[in-house]
PDB file of C-alpha atoms in Angstrom:
ATOM      1  CA  UNK A   1      98.851  71.707  79.575  1.00 52.00           C
ATOM      2  CA  UNK A   2      95.286  71.198  80.785  1.00 51.00           C
ATOM      3  CA  UNK A   3      96.192  67.953  82.528  1.00 55.00           C
ATOM      4  CA  UNK A   4      99.153  69.652  84.218  1.00 48.00           C
ATOM      5  CA  UNK A   5      96.925  72.509  85.458  1.00 55.00           C
ATOM      6  CA  UNK A   6      94.399  70.021  86.828  1.00 57.00           C
ATOM      7  CA  UNK A   7      97.198  68.293  88.713  1.00 64.00           C
ATOM      8  CA  UNK A   8      97.942  71.578  90.475  1.00 73.00           C
ATOM      9  CA  UNK A   9      94.361  72.240  91.549  1.00 79.00           C
ATOM     10  CA  UNK A  10      91.055  70.536  90.626  1.00 83.00           C
ATOM     11  CA  UNK A  11      88.543  71.821  88.089  1.00 85.00           C
ATOM     12  CA  UNK A  12      86.102  73.248  90.637  1.00 85.00           C
ATOM     13  CA  UNK A  13      88.906  75.357  92.123  1.00 89.00           C
ATOM     14  CA  UNK A  14      89.805  76.763  88.702  1.00 89.00           C
ATOM     15  CA  UNK A  15      86.144  77.678  88.189  1.00 91.00           C
ATOM     16  CA  UNK A  16      86.028  79.437  91.550  1.00 91.00           C
ATOM     17  CA  UNK A  17      89.296  81.285  90.870  1.00 92.00           C
ATOM     18  CA  UNK A  18      87.989  82.490  87.509  1.00 93.00           C
ATOM     19  CA  UNK A  19      84.837  83.819  89.156  1.00 94.00           C
ATOM     20  CA  UNK A  20      86.939  85.522  91.834  1.00 93.00           C
ATOM     21  CA  UNK A  21      89.040  87.306  89.193  1.00 92.00           C
ATOM     22  CA  UNK A  22      85.913  88.519  87.384  1.00 94.00           C
ATOM     23  CA  UNK A  23      84.247  89.727  90.579  1.00 92.00           C
ATOM     24  CA  UNK A  24      87.480  91.420  91.659  1.00 90.00           C
ATOM     25  CA  UNK A  25      87.591  93.370  88.398  1.00 89.00           C
ATOM     26  CA  UNK A  26      83.932  94.362  88.725  1.00 90.00           C
ATOM     27  CA  UNK A  27      84.313  95.425  92.354  1.00 89.00           C
ATOM     28  CA  UNK A  28      87.459  97.486  91.939  1.00 85.00           C
ATOM     29  CA  UNK A  29      87.068  98.968  88.466  1.00 84.00           C
ATOM     30  CA  UNK A  30      83.344  98.648  87.783  1.00 86.00           C
ATOM     31  CA  UNK A  31      82.421 100.553  90.927  1.00 88.00           C
ATOM     32  CA  UNK A  32      84.096 103.664  89.484  1.00 87.00           C
ATOM     33  CA  UNK A  33      81.336 103.851  86.883  1.00 87.00           C
ATOM     34  CA  UNK A  34      79.000 104.854  89.706  1.00 86.00           C
ATOM     35  CA  UNK A  35      81.407 106.901  91.849  1.00 87.00           C
ATOM     36  CA  UNK A  36      83.552 108.854  89.398  1.00 83.00           C
ATOM     37  CA  UNK A  37      81.408 111.967  89.750  1.00 83.00           C
ATOM     38  CA  UNK A  38      80.558 111.625  93.429  1.00 87.00           C
ATOM     39  CA  UNK A  39      82.128 113.271  96.436  1.00 91.00           C
ATOM     40  CA  UNK A  40      84.860 111.112  97.963  1.00 92.00           C
ATOM     41  CA  UNK A  41      85.242 111.099 101.729  1.00 93.00           C
ATOM     42  CA  UNK A  42      88.389 110.902 103.833  1.00 94.00           C
ATOM     43  CA  UNK A  43      88.635 108.314 106.601  1.00 96.00           C
ATOM     44  CA  UNK A  44      92.118 109.484 107.527  1.00 96.00           C
ATOM     45  CA  UNK A  45      92.734 110.113 111.226  1.00 95.00           C
ATOM     46  CA  UNK A  46      95.482 111.865 113.167  1.00 95.00           C
ATOM     47  CA  UNK A  47      97.559 108.672 113.450  1.00 96.00           C
ATOM     48  CA  UNK A  48      97.467 108.220 109.674  1.00 96.00           C
ATOM     49  CA  UNK A  49      98.932 111.698 109.318  1.00 96.00           C
ATOM     50  CA  UNK A  50     101.695 110.940 111.829  1.00 96.00           C
ATOM     51  CA  UNK A  51     102.807 107.721 110.134  1.00 96.00           C
ATOM     52  CA  UNK A  52     105.884 108.334 107.970  1.00 95.00           C
ATOM     53  CA  UNK A  53     106.013 107.780 104.243  1.00 94.00           C
ATOM     54  CA  UNK A  54     108.376 104.796 103.801  1.00 94.00           C
ATOM     55  CA  UNK A  55     108.707 104.054 100.115  1.00 91.00           C
ATOM     56  CA  UNK A  56     110.697 100.852 100.800  1.00 94.00           C
ATOM     57  CA  UNK A  57     107.410  99.221 101.830  1.00 96.00           C
ATOM     58  CA  UNK A  58     106.270  99.352  98.203  1.00 96.00           C
ATOM     59  CA  UNK A  59     108.261  96.109  97.927  1.00 97.00           C
ATOM     60  CA  UNK A  60     105.787  94.306 100.199  1.00 98.00           C
ATOM     61  CA  UNK A  61     102.861  96.038  98.512  1.00 97.00           C
ATOM     62  CA  UNK A  62     103.991  94.479  95.225  1.00 97.00           C
ATOM     63  CA  UNK A  63     104.979  91.124  96.748  1.00 98.00           C
ATOM     64  CA  UNK A  64     101.364  90.833  97.881  1.00 98.00           C
ATOM     65  CA  UNK A  65     100.462  89.763  94.343  1.00 97.00           C
ATOM     66  CA  UNK A  66     102.865  86.820  94.622  1.00 98.00           C
ATOM     67  CA  UNK A  67     101.419  85.973  98.041  1.00 98.00           C
ATOM     68  CA  UNK A  68      97.925  85.869  96.565  1.00 97.00           C
ATOM     69  CA  UNK A  69      98.956  83.552  93.731  1.00 96.00           C
ATOM     70  CA  UNK A  70     100.625  81.142  96.137  1.00 96.00           C
ATOM     71  CA  UNK A  71      97.918  81.460  98.783  1.00 97.00           C
ATOM     72  CA  UNK A  72      94.971  80.943  96.454  1.00 97.00           C
ATOM     73  CA  UNK A  73      96.618  78.012  94.665  1.00 94.00           C
ATOM     74  CA  UNK A  74      97.323  76.379  98.030  1.00 95.00           C
ATOM     75  CA  UNK A  75      93.720  76.904  99.125  1.00 96.00           C
ATOM     76  CA  UNK A  76      92.564  75.506  95.767  1.00 94.00           C
ATOM     77  CA  UNK A  77      94.552  72.348  96.466  1.00 92.00           C
ATOM     78  CA  UNK A  78      92.860  71.847  99.825  1.00 91.00           C
ATOM     79  CA  UNK A  79      89.830  69.819 100.785  1.00 91.00           C
ATOM     80  CA  UNK A  80      86.677  70.685  98.837  1.00 91.00           C
ATOM     81  CA  UNK A  81      85.072  71.936 102.045  1.00 93.00           C
ATOM     82  CA  UNK A  82      87.927  74.383 102.647  1.00 94.00           C
ATOM     83  CA  UNK A  83      87.947  75.504  99.007  1.00 94.00           C
ATOM     84  CA  UNK A  84      84.274  76.429  99.042  1.00 94.00           C
ATOM     85  CA  UNK A  85      84.409  77.977 102.506  1.00 95.00           C
ATOM     86  CA  UNK A  86      87.334  80.256 101.684  1.00 96.00           C
ATOM     87  CA  UNK A  87      86.500  81.089  98.080  1.00 96.00           C
ATOM     88  CA  UNK A  88      82.782  81.723  98.617  1.00 96.00           C
ATOM     89  CA  UNK A  89      83.628  83.662 101.770  1.00 97.00           C
ATOM     90  CA  UNK A  90      86.053  85.721  99.656  1.00 97.00           C
ATOM     91  CA  UNK A  91      83.362  86.382  97.060  1.00 97.00           C
ATOM     92  CA  UNK A  92      80.965  87.576  99.746  1.00 97.00           C
ATOM     93  CA  UNK A  93      83.714  89.809 101.140  1.00 97.00           C
ATOM     94  CA  UNK A  94      84.299  91.237  97.666  1.00 96.00           C
ATOM     95  CA  UNK A  95      80.574  91.921  97.369  1.00 96.00           C
ATOM     96  CA  UNK A  96      80.731  93.806 100.670  1.00 96.00           C
ATOM     97  CA  UNK A  97      83.678  95.790  99.306  1.00 96.00           C
ATOM     98  CA  UNK A  98      81.713  96.667  96.155  1.00 95.00           C
ATOM     99  CA  UNK A  99      78.813  97.997  98.224  1.00 95.00           C
ATOM    100  CA  UNK A 100      81.217 100.048 100.350  1.00 96.00           C
ATOM    101  CA  UNK A 101      82.991 101.453  97.285  1.00 95.00           C
ATOM    102  CA  UNK A 102      79.667 102.664  95.874  1.00 94.00           C
ATOM    103  CA  UNK A 103      77.968 103.880  99.055  1.00 94.00           C
ATOM    104  CA  UNK A 104      81.071 105.310 100.731  1.00 94.00           C
ATOM    105  CA  UNK A 105      83.633 106.357  98.105  1.00 94.00           C
ATOM    106  CA  UNK A 106      86.854 107.330  99.861  1.00 95.00           C
ATOM    107  CA  UNK A 107      90.155 108.968  98.988  1.00 93.00           C
ATOM    108  CA  UNK A 108      93.631 109.291 100.512  1.00 93.00           C
ATOM    109  CA  UNK A 109      94.799 112.169  98.315  1.00 90.00           C
ATOM    110  CA  UNK A 110      95.548 114.415 101.264  1.00 90.00           C
ATOM    111  CA  UNK A 111      98.338 112.170 102.590  1.00 91.00           C
ATOM    112  CA  UNK A 112      99.812 110.993  99.284  1.00 90.00           C
ATOM    113  CA  UNK A 113     103.061 112.680  98.248  1.00 86.00           C
ATOM    114  CA  UNK A 114     102.926 114.170  94.772  1.00 81.00           C
ATOM    115  CA  UNK A 115     104.059 111.905  91.942  1.00 74.00           C
ATOM    116  CA  UNK A 116     106.351 114.660  90.708  1.00 70.00           C
ATOM    117  CA  UNK A 117     108.274 114.549  94.011  1.00 72.00           C
ATOM    118  CA  UNK A 118     109.012 110.812  93.704  1.00 72.00           C
ATOM    119  CA  UNK A 119     110.773 110.669  90.354  1.00 63.00           C
ATOM    120  CA  UNK A 120     114.303 111.376  91.593  1.00 64.00           C
ATOM    121  CA  UNK A 121     114.151 109.620  94.944  1.00 69.00           C
ATOM    122  CA  UNK A 122     115.568 106.182  94.142  1.00 84.00           C
ATOM    123  CA  UNK A 123     114.012 102.926  92.977  1.00 90.00           C
ATOM    124  CA  UNK A 124     111.475 102.622  95.814  1.00 91.00           C
ATOM    125  CA  UNK A 125     110.148 106.130  95.245  1.00 89.00           C
ATOM    126  CA  UNK A 126     110.036 105.460  91.514  1.00 88.00           C
ATOM    127  CA  UNK A 127     108.051 102.248  92.034  1.00 91.00           C
ATOM    128  CA  UNK A 128     105.683 104.056  94.383  1.00 92.00           C
ATOM    129  CA  UNK A 129     105.172 106.784  91.817  1.00 89.00           C
ATOM    130  CA  UNK A 130     104.434 104.133  89.191  1.00 89.00           C
ATOM    131  CA  UNK A 131     101.776 102.569  91.427  1.00 91.00           C
ATOM    132  CA  UNK A 132     100.267 105.999  92.071  1.00 90.00           C
ATOM    133  CA  UNK A 133     100.053 106.646  88.341  1.00 88.00           C
ATOM    134  CA  UNK A 134      98.201 103.365  87.750  1.00 88.00           C
ATOM    135  CA  UNK A 135      96.021 103.294  90.871  1.00 85.00           C
ATOM    136  CA  UNK A 136      93.823 106.261  91.729  1.00 83.00           C
ATOM    137  CA  UNK A 137      93.609 107.274  95.382  1.00 84.00           C
ATOM    138  CA  UNK A 138      90.084 105.909  95.765  1.00 88.00           C
ATOM    139  CA  UNK A 139      88.256 102.633  96.537  1.00 89.00           C
ATOM    140  CA  UNK A 140      90.104 102.527  99.821  1.00 93.00           C
ATOM    141  CA  UNK A 141      87.587 101.164 102.300  1.00 96.00           C
ATOM    142  CA  UNK A 142      87.891  98.262 102.688  1.00 97.00           C
ATOM    143  CA  UNK A 143      91.425  97.614 101.454  1.00 97.00           C
ATOM    144  CA  UNK A 144      91.400  94.935  98.758  1.00 96.00           C
ATOM    145  CA  UNK A 145      95.106  94.385  99.381  1.00 96.00           C
ATOM    146  CA  UNK A 146      94.450  93.592 103.027  1.00 98.00           C
ATOM    147  CA  UNK A 147      91.317  91.591 102.215  1.00 98.00           C
ATOM    148  CA  UNK A 148      93.131  89.237  99.843  1.00 98.00           C
ATOM    149  CA  UNK A 149      96.171  88.792 102.094  1.00 98.00           C
ATOM    150  CA  UNK A 150      93.907  87.997 105.050  1.00 98.00           C
ATOM    151  CA  UNK A 151      92.125  85.358 102.953  1.00 98.00           C
ATOM    152  CA  UNK A 152      95.517  83.758 102.241  1.00 98.00           C
ATOM    153  CA  UNK A 153      96.366  83.659 105.944  1.00 98.00           C
ATOM    154  CA  UNK A 154      92.948  82.395 107.042  1.00 98.00           C
ATOM    155  CA  UNK A 155      93.098  79.760 104.335  1.00 97.00           C
ATOM    156  CA  UNK A 156      96.552  78.655 105.525  1.00 97.00           C
ATOM    157  CA  UNK A 157      95.105  78.056 108.990  1.00 96.00           C
ATOM    158  CA  UNK A 158      92.518  75.694 107.535  1.00 95.00           C
ATOM    159  CA  UNK A 159      94.782  73.634 105.283  1.00 94.00           C
ATOM    160  CA  UNK A 160      95.578  70.151 106.589  1.00 90.00           C
ATOM    161  CA  UNK A 161      98.855  69.265 104.930  1.00 86.00           C
ATOM    162  CA  UNK A 162     100.973  72.390 105.089  1.00 93.00           C
ATOM    163  CA  UNK A 163     103.993  72.876 107.377  1.00 95.00           C
ATOM    164  CA  UNK A 164     103.808  75.354 110.222  1.00 96.00           C
ATOM    165  CA  UNK A 165     106.393  77.579 108.543  1.00 97.00           C
ATOM    166  CA  UNK A 166     103.934  78.137 105.690  1.00 97.00           C
ATOM    167  CA  UNK A 167     101.298  79.420 108.105  1.00 97.00           C
ATOM    168  CA  UNK A 168     103.830  81.679 109.847  1.00 97.00           C
ATOM    169  CA  UNK A 169     105.103  82.948 106.499  1.00 97.00           C
ATOM    170  CA  UNK A 170     101.567  83.802 105.406  1.00 98.00           C
ATOM    171  CA  UNK A 171     100.960  85.605 108.690  1.00 98.00           C
ATOM    172  CA  UNK A 172     104.218  87.547 108.456  1.00 98.00           C
ATOM    173  CA  UNK A 173     103.605  88.503 104.845  1.00 98.00           C
ATOM    174  CA  UNK A 174     100.040  89.544 105.615  1.00 98.00           C
ATOM    175  CA  UNK A 175     101.209  91.861 108.396  1.00 98.00           C
ATOM    176  CA  UNK A 176     103.846  93.360 106.098  1.00 98.00           C
ATOM    177  CA  UNK A 177     101.184  93.947 103.432  1.00 98.00           C
ATOM    178  CA  UNK A 178      99.007  95.651 106.036  1.00 98.00           C
ATOM    179  CA  UNK A 179     101.942  97.899 106.983  1.00 98.00           C
ATOM    180  CA  UNK A 180     102.769  98.631 103.353  1.00 98.00           C
ATOM    181  CA  UNK A 181      99.301  99.978 102.594  1.00 97.00           C
ATOM    182  CA  UNK A 182      99.672 102.767 105.159  1.00 97.00           C
ATOM    183  CA  UNK A 183     103.418 103.425 104.885  1.00 97.00           C
ATOM    184  CA  UNK A 184     103.185 104.038 101.129  1.00 96.00           C
ATOM    185  CA  UNK A 185     100.001 106.055 101.713  1.00 95.00           C
ATOM    186  CA  UNK A 186      97.724 103.891  99.635  1.00 95.00           C
ATOM    187  CA  UNK A 187      95.257 103.435 102.491  1.00 97.00           C
ATOM    188  CA  UNK A 188      94.124 104.702 105.857  1.00 97.00           C
ATOM    189  CA  UNK A 189      94.388 102.522 108.954  1.00 98.00           C
ATOM    190  CA  UNK A 190      90.648 101.928 109.030  1.00 98.00           C
ATOM    191  CA  UNK A 191      90.874 100.393 105.548  1.00 98.00           C
ATOM    192  CA  UNK A 192      92.934  97.539 107.028  1.00 98.00           C
ATOM    193  CA  UNK A 193      90.242  96.885 109.615  1.00 98.00           C
ATOM    194  CA  UNK A 194      87.627  96.986 106.870  1.00 98.00           C
ATOM    195  CA  UNK A 195      89.486  94.417 104.773  1.00 98.00           C
ATOM    196  CA  UNK A 196      89.780  91.965 107.667  1.00 98.00           C
ATOM    197  CA  UNK A 197      86.162  92.551 108.737  1.00 98.00           C
ATOM    198  CA  UNK A 198      84.842  91.941 105.210  1.00 98.00           C
ATOM    199  CA  UNK A 199      86.548  88.538 105.090  1.00 98.00           C
ATOM    200  CA  UNK A 200      85.355  87.516 108.543  1.00 98.00           C
ATOM    201  CA  UNK A 201      81.790  88.579 107.742  1.00 98.00           C
ATOM    202  CA  UNK A 202      81.972  86.641 104.472  1.00 97.00           C
ATOM    203  CA  UNK A 203      83.108  83.497 106.275  1.00 97.00           C
ATOM    204  CA  UNK A 204      80.389  83.883 108.916  1.00 96.00           C
ATOM    205  CA  UNK A 205      77.675  84.313 106.273  1.00 96.00           C
ATOM    206  CA  UNK A 206      78.925  81.226 104.433  1.00 95.00           C
ATOM    207  CA  UNK A 207      78.991  79.172 107.655  1.00 90.00           C
ATOM    208  CA  UNK A 208      75.469  80.278 108.589  1.00 91.00           C
ATOM    209  CA  UNK A 209      74.141  79.449 105.131  1.00 83.00           C
ATOM    210  CA  UNK A 210      75.849  76.086 105.116  1.00 77.00           C
ATOM    211  CA  UNK A 211      74.509  75.298 108.593  1.00 68.00           C
ATOM    212  CA  UNK A 212      70.981  76.195 107.554  1.00 68.00           C
ATOM    213  CA  UNK A 213      71.237  73.990 104.449  1.00 63.00           C
ATOM    214  CA  UNK A 214      72.500  71.124 106.620  1.00 65.00           C
ATOM    215  CA  UNK A 215      69.569  71.552 109.038  1.00 58.00           C
ATOM    216  CA  UNK A 216      67.062  71.386 106.200  1.00 63.00           C
ATOM    217  CA  UNK A 217      68.292  67.993 105.023  1.00 60.00           C
TER     218      UNK A 217
END
């Protein structure tokens, strides 16, 4: 089994992925230790309120998890340089998210439909209600969903031996995930921007650090 796993992606990628999972848990769930009793702010604007609730988009919200598995495995199979650039950049982005969750706790309660209104509205409403019951309406800015999907797309752009359709598929799926976060009222529009910005800042910080290390040699 171990040999088969190492054929999929190398050891250093598995180590990085394990660290990413741990940091993700700390950022999303650990931050609530500090913010559970604090005031949560709303970053919802007038456009957020005008966007309709489209429960069908919960499908893409859930498919995001499959996108991340595929996207991160594909990145892990890439050149070592790409692996470290994308995975360390992702870790920095997750650190930025943790700081934001603690310093600016947010909520989208005001635009979420009540769980009790979703029970008899078909499978998509039922799935949305299930997500609501498991995921509190906080830790919104930046959107972790959008952050991870953007990492998958940015990683696809950097991979050498993937077909163009893979890149386009990652882009299309990422945009659908972005849309799902606001159409199922899990996030505000600004949370999408925050997720993308966190990744880009993480990649910039990594590139600057790597460049400085190269100059010192």
